[in-house]
Each structure stands twice: as C-alpha cells, then as structure tokens.
Coordinates of C-alpha atoms in Angstrom, one line a residue:
M1 CA -10.5 -11.9 -29.9
A2 CA -7.6 -9.5 -29.7
R3 CA -9.7 -6.7 -28.7
S4 CA -11.6 -8.5 -25.9
W5 CA -8.3 -9.9 -24.6
I6 CA -6.7 -6.5 -24.3
L7 CA -9.9 -5.1 -22.8
A8 CA -9.8 -7.8 -20.1
L9 CA -6.1 -6.9 -19.4
A10 CA -7.1 -3.2 -19.2
I11 CA -9.7 -3.4 -16.5
G12 CA -7.3 -5.4 -14.3
L13 CA -7.3 -9.1 -15.4
C14 CA -4.9 -9.8 -12.5
G15 CA -6.4 -7.2 -10.2
G16 CA -3.1 -5.2 -10.2
G17 CA -4.6 -1.8 -10.7
I18 CA -2.2 1.0 -11.5
H19 CA 0.8 -1.3 -11.7
V20 CA -0.4 -2.8 -14.9
A21 CA 1.2 0.2 -16.6
A22 CA 4.5 -0.6 -15.1
Q23 CA 4.3 -4.2 -16.3
Q24 CA 3.6 -3.1 -19.9
Q25 CA 6.7 -0.9 -19.8
Q26 CA 8.8 -3.9 -18.7
S27 CA 7.5 -6.2 -21.2
P28 CA 7.1 -5.5 -25.0
L29 CA 3.6 -5.8 -26.6
P30 CA 3.1 -8.9 -28.7
P31 CA 4.0 -8.5 -32.4
G32 CA 1.7 -6.0 -34.3
W33 CA 0.4 -4.3 -31.1
A34 CA 1.3 -0.9 -30.1
P35 CA -0.2 2.0 -28.2
G36 CA -2.7 3.8 -30.1
T37 CA -3.8 0.9 -32.4
P38 CA -7.3 -0.4 -32.2
D39 CA -6.1 -3.6 -30.4
H40 CA -4.5 -1.5 -27.7
L41 CA -7.5 -0.1 -26.0
P42 CA -7.5 2.4 -23.1
R43 CA -8.8 1.2 -19.7
P44 CA -12.4 2.1 -19.3
P45 CA -13.2 4.2 -16.2
F46 CA -14.4 2.4 -13.2
P47 CA -17.8 3.2 -11.9
T48 CA -18.2 6.1 -9.4
R49 CA -19.3 4.8 -5.9
D50 CA -21.7 6.9 -3.7
P51 CA -20.2 7.1 -0.2
H52 CA -23.7 7.1 1.3
S53 CA -24.5 3.7 -0.4
P54 CA -26.4 1.1 1.8
G55 CA -23.9 -1.0 3.8
Y56 CA -21.2 1.6 3.7
V57 CA -19.9 3.0 7.0
A58 CA -21.6 6.2 8.2
A59 CA -19.1 9.1 7.5
K60 CA -19.0 12.8 8.0
E61 CA -19.0 14.8 4.8
L62 CA -16.5 17.7 4.9
A63 CA -16.7 20.9 3.0
D64 CA -14.9 20.7 -0.3
G65 CA -11.1 21.2 0.2
A66 CA -11.4 20.5 4.0
L67 CA -9.5 17.8 5.8
P68 CA -10.3 15.8 9.0
P69 CA -8.9 17.0 12.2
A70 CA -5.4 15.3 12.7
D71 CA -6.3 14.3 16.2
A72 CA -9.7 12.7 15.7
D73 CA -10.6 9.2 14.9
G74 CA -13.5 8.4 12.5
D75 CA -14.8 8.3 9.0
Y76 CA -14.8 11.2 6.5
I77 CA -15.8 12.1 3.0
L78 CA -13.7 14.7 1.2
G79 CA -13.6 16.2 -2.2
P80 CA -14.4 16.6 -5.1
T81 CA -11.6 19.2 -5.2
H82 CA -8.0 18.0 -4.2
T83 CA -5.6 20.9 -3.9
A84 CA -2.2 19.9 -2.7
A85 CA -1.4 20.8 1.0
S86 CA 1.2 23.5 1.6
E87 CA 3.4 20.7 3.2
S88 CA 3.4 18.6 0.0
Q89 CA 5.5 21.4 -1.6
V90 CA 9.2 22.3 -1.2
H91 CA 9.5 25.6 0.7
E92 CA 12.6 27.8 0.7
G93 CA 14.3 28.0 4.2
V94 CA 12.9 24.6 5.3
P95 CA 15.7 22.3 6.4
Q96 CA 15.8 19.4 3.8
G97 CA 16.9 16.0 4.6
T98 CA 19.6 14.0 2.8
V99 CA 18.4 10.9 0.7
I100 CA 20.8 7.9 0.4
E101 CA 20.1 5.4 -2.1
F102 CA 21.4 1.7 -2.6
T103 CA 20.5 -1.4 -4.6
M104 CA 19.7 -4.8 -3.3
S105 CA 20.0 -7.9 -5.3
S106 CA 17.9 -11.2 -5.3
A107 CA 21.1 -13.1 -5.2
D108 CA 21.8 -11.7 -1.6
S109 CA 18.3 -12.5 -0.2
R110 CA 17.7 -15.6 1.7
I111 CA 13.9 -14.8 2.0
Y112 CA 13.2 -13.7 -1.6
P113 CA 15.4 -15.3 -4.1
G114 CA 13.3 -14.1 -6.9
I115 CA 10.3 -15.1 -9.2
A116 CA 8.6 -13.8 -12.2
R117 CA 5.6 -14.6 -14.4
E118 CA 6.1 -14.8 -18.2
P119 CA 5.3 -11.7 -20.2
W120 CA 1.7 -11.5 -21.4
T121 CA 0.6 -14.6 -19.4
F122 CA -1.8 -14.7 -16.6
G123 CA -3.4 -16.8 -14.0
K124 CA -6.8 -18.6 -14.3
P125 CA -9.3 -19.2 -11.4
D126 CA -9.7 -22.8 -10.2
P127 CA -12.8 -24.3 -11.8
E128 CA -13.5 -25.8 -8.3
N129 CA -12.8 -22.7 -6.4
P130 CA -13.2 -19.3 -7.9
A131 CA -11.4 -17.6 -4.9
K132 CA -8.2 -19.6 -5.8
M133 CA -6.0 -18.3 -8.7
V134 CA -3.8 -20.8 -10.5
V135 CA -0.6 -19.5 -12.1
T136 CA 1.5 -22.0 -14.3
T137 CA 3.8 -19.6 -15.8
S138 CA 5.7 -18.2 -12.8
H139 CA 9.3 -19.3 -12.5
P140 CA 12.5 -18.3 -10.7
A141 CA 14.0 -15.0 -11.9
A142 CA 16.6 -12.6 -10.6
Y143 CA 15.7 -9.0 -9.7
T144 CA 17.3 -5.9 -8.2
R145 CA 15.4 -3.3 -6.0
K146 CA 16.3 0.3 -5.0
V147 CA 16.1 1.5 -1.4
A148 CA 16.0 5.2 -0.7
V149 CA 16.6 6.4 3.0
Y150 CA 15.5 9.9 3.9
V151 CA 17.5 11.3 6.8
P152 CA 16.1 14.7 8.1
K153 CA 18.5 17.6 8.7
Q154 CA 17.5 17.4 12.5
Y155 CA 18.5 13.9 13.0
V156 CA 21.3 13.6 15.7
A157 CA 23.9 11.1 14.7
G158 CA 24.1 8.2 17.0
T159 CA 20.6 8.6 18.4
R160 CA 17.9 6.0 17.7
A161 CA 15.2 7.4 15.7
P162 CA 11.6 6.5 14.8
F163 CA 11.1 5.5 11.2
I164 CA 8.5 4.7 8.6
V165 CA 8.7 2.0 5.9
G166 CA 7.2 2.6 2.5
A167 CA 6.5 0.3 -0.3
D168 CA 7.1 0.7 -4.0
G169 CA 9.7 3.4 -3.4
P170 CA 11.5 5.8 -3.7
D171 CA 8.8 8.2 -2.5
R172 CA 10.0 11.8 -3.1
S173 CA 6.6 13.2 -2.0
L174 CA 6.9 11.6 1.4
F175 CA 10.3 13.1 1.8
T176 CA 9.1 16.6 0.9
V177 CA 6.2 16.3 3.4
L178 CA 8.4 15.1 6.2
D179 CA 10.8 18.0 5.7
N180 CA 7.8 20.4 6.3
L181 CA 6.1 18.5 9.2
I182 CA 9.4 18.0 11.1
A183 CA 10.3 21.6 10.7
E184 CA 6.7 22.5 12.0
K185 CA 7.1 20.0 14.8
K186 CA 3.9 18.3 13.8
V187 CA 5.7 14.8 13.6
P188 CA 8.8 13.3 15.3
V189 CA 12.2 13.7 13.8
M190 CA 12.1 10.4 11.7
I191 CA 13.8 8.3 9.2
A192 CA 11.8 7.3 6.1
I193 CA 12.8 4.1 4.2
S194 CA 11.3 3.6 0.7
I195 CA 11.8 0.2 -0.5
G196 CA 11.2 -0.8 -4.2
N197 CA 9.4 -3.9 -5.0
G198 CA 11.0 -7.1 -6.6
S199 CA 9.3 -6.4 -10.0
G200 CA 6.1 -7.3 -11.6
D201 CA 2.6 -7.3 -10.3
A202 CA -0.1 -9.6 -9.0
Q203 CA -0.3 -13.3 -8.8
G204 CA 2.9 -15.1 -9.9
S205 CA 5.2 -12.1 -9.6
E206 CA 7.8 -11.0 -7.1
R207 CA 5.8 -8.0 -6.1
G208 CA 2.6 -10.0 -5.6
L209 CA 4.5 -12.6 -3.6
E210 CA 5.9 -10.0 -1.2
Y211 CA 2.9 -7.6 -1.0
D212 CA -0.2 -9.9 -0.9
T213 CA 1.0 -12.9 1.0
M214 CA -0.7 -13.1 4.4
S215 CA 2.2 -13.9 6.8
G216 CA 5.0 -12.1 8.5
R217 CA 7.5 -13.0 5.8
Y218 CA 7.8 -9.5 4.2
A219 CA 8.2 -7.8 7.6
E220 CA 10.8 -10.5 8.4
F221 CA 12.7 -9.7 5.1
V222 CA 12.7 -5.9 6.1
E223 CA 13.7 -6.7 9.6
T224 CA 16.6 -9.0 8.8
E225 CA 17.8 -8.0 5.2
V226 CA 16.9 -4.3 4.8
L227 CA 17.1 -2.4 8.1
P228 CA 20.7 -3.6 8.9
L229 CA 21.8 -2.3 5.4
V230 CA 19.9 1.1 6.2
E231 CA 21.7 1.6 9.5
A232 CA 25.0 0.8 7.9
K233 CA 24.7 2.8 4.5
A234 CA 22.9 5.9 6.0
N235 CA 24.8 5.9 9.4
V236 CA 21.7 6.0 11.3
K237 CA 20.3 4.0 14.3
L238 CA 16.7 2.8 14.2
T239 CA 14.3 2.5 17.1
Q240 CA 13.3 -0.9 18.5
D241 CA 10.1 0.6 20.0
P242 CA 7.2 -0.6 18.0
N243 CA 5.3 2.5 18.7
G244 CA 8.1 4.4 16.9
R245 CA 7.8 2.2 13.8
A246 CA 5.4 2.8 11.1
T247 CA 4.5 1.3 7.6
M248 CA 2.8 2.8 4.6
G249 CA 1.8 2.0 0.9
G250 CA -0.7 2.2 -1.8
S251 CA -2.7 -0.6 -3.5
S252 CA -1.0 -3.9 -2.7
G253 CA 1.7 -1.9 -0.9
G254 CA -1.1 -0.7 1.3
S255 CA -2.4 -4.1 2.2
C256 CA 1.4 -5.1 2.8
A257 CA 1.7 -2.2 5.2
L258 CA -1.1 -3.7 7.4
I259 CA 0.1 -7.2 6.9
M260 CA 3.5 -6.3 8.2
A261 CA 1.9 -4.7 11.5
W262 CA -0.7 -7.5 11.9
Y263 CA 1.7 -10.4 11.9
H264 CA 4.4 -8.5 13.7
P265 CA 2.8 -5.8 16.1
E266 CA 6.1 -6.2 18.2
W267 CA 7.7 -4.3 15.4
Y268 CA 5.1 -2.0 13.7
R269 CA 2.0 -0.2 15.3
R270 CA 1.2 2.6 12.9
V271 CA -0.1 1.8 9.3
L272 CA -1.1 4.3 6.5
T273 CA -2.7 3.0 3.3
Y274 CA -4.0 4.5 0.0
S275 CA -6.4 2.4 -1.9
G276 CA -5.4 -0.6 0.1
T277 CA -5.7 -4.0 -1.8
Y278 CA -7.9 -5.5 1.0
V279 CA -9.1 -8.0 -1.7
N280 CA -8.3 -11.5 -2.6
Q281 CA -4.9 -11.3 -4.3
Q282 CA -2.8 -13.7 -2.3
W283 CA -0.9 -16.3 -4.3
P284 CA 0.1 -19.1 -3.7
W285 CA -3.2 -20.0 -2.3
N286 CA -3.2 -20.7 1.6
A287 CA -5.9 -22.7 3.3
E288 CA -5.3 -20.8 6.5
T289 CA -6.1 -17.5 4.8
P290 CA -8.2 -18.7 1.7
H291 CA -9.5 -15.2 0.8
G292 CA -6.1 -13.3 1.1
A293 CA -6.3 -9.7 2.4
W294 CA -10.1 -9.8 2.1
G295 CA -9.8 -11.9 5.3
F296 CA -8.8 -8.9 7.4
H297 CA -12.3 -7.5 7.4
E298 CA -14.0 -10.9 6.8
T299 CA -12.7 -12.8 9.6
L300 CA -9.3 -11.7 11.1
I301 CA -10.2 -8.3 12.6
P302 CA -13.8 -9.2 13.7
Q303 CA -12.6 -12.6 15.3
S304 CA -9.3 -11.4 16.9
P305 CA -8.6 -9.4 20.0
A306 CA -7.8 -5.8 19.0
K307 CA -4.2 -5.2 18.3
P308 CA -2.3 -2.1 19.3
I309 CA -2.4 -0.7 15.8
R310 CA -3.3 2.9 14.7
L311 CA -4.4 3.0 11.0
W312 CA -5.1 5.8 8.5
L313 CA -6.8 4.5 5.3
E314 CA -8.1 6.1 2.0
V315 CA -10.1 4.8 -0.9
G316 CA -11.4 6.8 -4.1
D317 CA -15.0 6.8 -5.3
R318 CA -13.6 5.5 -8.8
D319 CA -11.3 3.0 -7.2
N320 CA -10.5 -0.5 -8.7
L321 CA -13.3 -2.9 -9.4
N322 CA -12.5 -6.2 -11.0
T323 CA -15.5 -8.5 -11.4
N324 CA -14.4 -10.2 -14.7
T325 CA -11.7 -12.7 -13.8
M326 CA -12.1 -14.6 -10.6
R327 CA -15.8 -13.9 -10.0
D328 CA -15.3 -14.3 -6.3
N329 CA -17.0 -11.1 -5.2
M330 CA -13.9 -10.1 -3.5
H331 CA -12.3 -7.7 -5.9
D332 CA -14.0 -4.5 -5.2
W333 CA -11.5 -2.0 -3.6
V334 CA -14.2 0.4 -2.4
E335 CA -16.3 -2.2 -0.8
A336 CA -13.2 -3.8 0.8
N337 CA -11.9 -0.4 2.4
E338 CA -15.5 0.3 3.5
R339 CA -15.7 -3.1 5.2
M340 CA -12.3 -2.4 6.7
A341 CA -13.6 0.8 8.2
K342 CA -16.7 -1.0 9.8
A343 CA -14.5 -3.8 11.1
L344 CA -12.0 -1.5 12.7
K345 CA -14.8 0.6 14.2
A346 CA -16.6 -2.5 15.7
K347 CA -13.4 -3.6 17.5
G348 CA -12.5 -0.1 18.7
Y349 CA -9.3 0.6 16.8
H350 CA -7.9 4.0 16.5
Y351 CA -8.4 4.6 12.8
Q352 CA -9.2 7.4 10.4
F353 CA -10.9 6.5 7.2
V354 CA -11.1 8.9 4.2
F355 CA -13.4 8.4 1.3
A356 CA -12.3 10.6 -1.5
K357 CA -14.8 11.9 -4.1
N358 CA -13.6 12.5 -7.7
A359 CA -10.5 10.1 -7.1
G360 CA -9.1 7.0 -8.7
H361 CA -6.8 4.2 -7.5
V362 CA -4.0 5.6 -5.3
D363 CA -4.9 9.0 -6.6
K364 CA -1.9 11.4 -6.7
T365 CA -3.9 14.5 -6.2
V366 CA -5.5 13.0 -3.1
K367 CA -2.2 11.9 -1.7
A368 CA -0.8 15.5 -2.2
Q369 CA -3.8 16.9 -0.5
T370 CA -4.0 14.4 2.5
L371 CA -0.5 13.0 3.2
P372 CA 0.5 15.8 5.7
E373 CA -2.7 15.3 7.7
A374 CA -2.5 11.5 7.5
L375 CA 1.2 11.5 8.9
E376 CA 0.1 13.9 11.6
Y377 CA -2.8 11.6 12.5
L378 CA -0.7 8.6 12.3
W379 CA 1.9 9.9 14.8
Q380 CA -0.5 10.9 17.5
G381 CA 0.6 10.0 20.9
Y382 CA 4.3 9.8 20.1
P383 CA 6.6 12.3 21.7
I384 CA 7.8 15.2 19.3
R385 CA 11.2 16.5 20.6

C-alpha cells in the first residue's frame, strides 16, 4: 500500500508538477520513510509526445539548435539539443542591474490572508463530478513571500519604466538575460519584479489559490499590494501603459500569467509561459469556470472577442501527464498547450508557440536556450529608447 501511495504522489497526485519536490522539502516524510528507501520511489518519466501527433497544431520543425525568428508569429518545434543562449550567461563589461529584495507577510495582505493544506494530505475528486476536486484539510495559515526587483543600470531615476512581473521568484536567470538584451537594445529598459508564491502547491494551498484561480484576484493583489511597495523600496516608477506591462511564469505560474492579462487587459498585454498549467487545477471549484484554466482553450478564447494580448508559450515533449487522480481528461500539459496554440491561431492572436523536444516540465535547459528570444518576441512593437 505504501509503495502504491508514494508512486501516485510521485506522478503528480495533485497535478502540481515540479513543485512537489518543494513541498517535500517543506514537510517531513512520514515516520520510517526516507529518500532512497523502497517506499520512496522516484517519479517515472512521463511519455514522450510526438509534435506531429494527429490533432496537434501544424508547426515548423527547426534545425537542431535553431530558434524561431523573434519577429514572427507561429508554431515551432525545436531541439533535441538545448544549448544556453549567449544572453543567458553573464558577460564581462555588460552593465549589470541592481536587485532589491524585500519580504511580504500574510498579516499585511487584505487579499491573501493565507491558507495551507495539511502535510501529506491531498484532495479527492467529487464522485458526482470528476472535474471537481474536494479538499477537506486546508486551513488558515500564515506565510511570508520574497519579492526581488531588478532595476537595470540604464534606468533613469524618476521616469516611468515598462516592467515584467514573474511568478515563483526570485528569477536570477531572467535578470541576467535582461542585462544582456537591454545592453544590446533588443528590449526596452525595463524593471523586472519576481514575486515568490505564498507556499505549498496545487489545490488547497496558497500557491494553488493564487495561481490557479480563474479571476482577476491575483492581478489585483499585485496591483494594489505589491507594486506600491516595489516603487517605494526600489525607488522606481512603473508605467501605467498596459502595452508596457508583461507577465511571465512556469507551470501554474504560467497559467497565472495569462490569467492576470485575461481578466485585466487594461493592466497587462504581454504574456510569456513555460509549461503553462492550462489544465483543470482551480480550487475552490467555480461554476462559472468549471474546468479551471482548461477553459481558456475550451471556451474562453474560442467564444470571446480577441483581446489585445501577445503571448509566447512553450511545452516540452515529456511534459506533465496526470491521468490517475481526477480522471477528467483535463490534465495533459502537452495537449493543453497544443490546444492553446490552436485556439490562439483561430482567433488571430499574435503568439509564438514552441514545442521543445527532449524536454521536461519547465525545463531549465530549454529556458536558458529560449528566454532571450522569447523576451525579444514578447516586446515586439514597444519602443526601445
């Protein structure tokens, strides 16, 4: 029984992907369980998906090591080799920005006072609705989160700057890429704001509540509780122009990035996601969006007028696949991202979709290879001064 239980956890019992490891670090294993013992089994690899599978979006296969053009919309297949781009590495002589860090507490938040799920407990699907997860072990809990603000060397004090908001921060790789791209005048001189999550993962956790909820709540939290602190503590001014505001993230942080722009396009119009969790992870269940972020490609994008949002999105051929818990057919990350590309194409969005071969969930090597090109694509049309 113990072996089957931990195997179910390992393949993503709550669908949280790479963040299961973080949860294990925060919560001790049950008595007698330890890494390396027979009862603590490694996660089996997810199956490798073929980018030319029936029903997938028609995509251009690039030569190994090549990247899509930064000024072109469309669907692309890259890999299997993922060599870090030059801009992903620190270079001597390139002006380096300053990073200011501060901590936020749940006690100071009106929007997110804090919840947590009891360690080693999980939700169960509603027997009458497999798309609805029931969690009975979530309760109020305090948290702290770290915020890191990158201010480029070229920023002129007192001026309003464009910016990008990232999930699950601090994101040092982003700051390094921005040093290089700004110096090369490939992107505007921008502030980067990396916001840590409120802890935990998936349904019943603070992170899950923040990132997987289909509403404008998280964007409102950032706008009213985070950005004023950023301006005060980093001594910067942030633009109010939605074309100068971007969001980014991986996994549920990726779906959160689109959720921010979707519900508040008057604030954000540029979105970058790695292995976006465009699957059914929302909790608590909401009858208005009963399939969570799966609803983006199922109904919301197809049935809504196109919004002024530019997107860059990526998925790996060995990305998450969870068919064991909810059995709702809405927990395949590859299928979800493929469906996103098809929905965006059908509505005429400016988007670039990358299918990465030889890549897992929020694959670090893929990010190091593609992030510079992704950012350059994302900021097309915005003036570079």
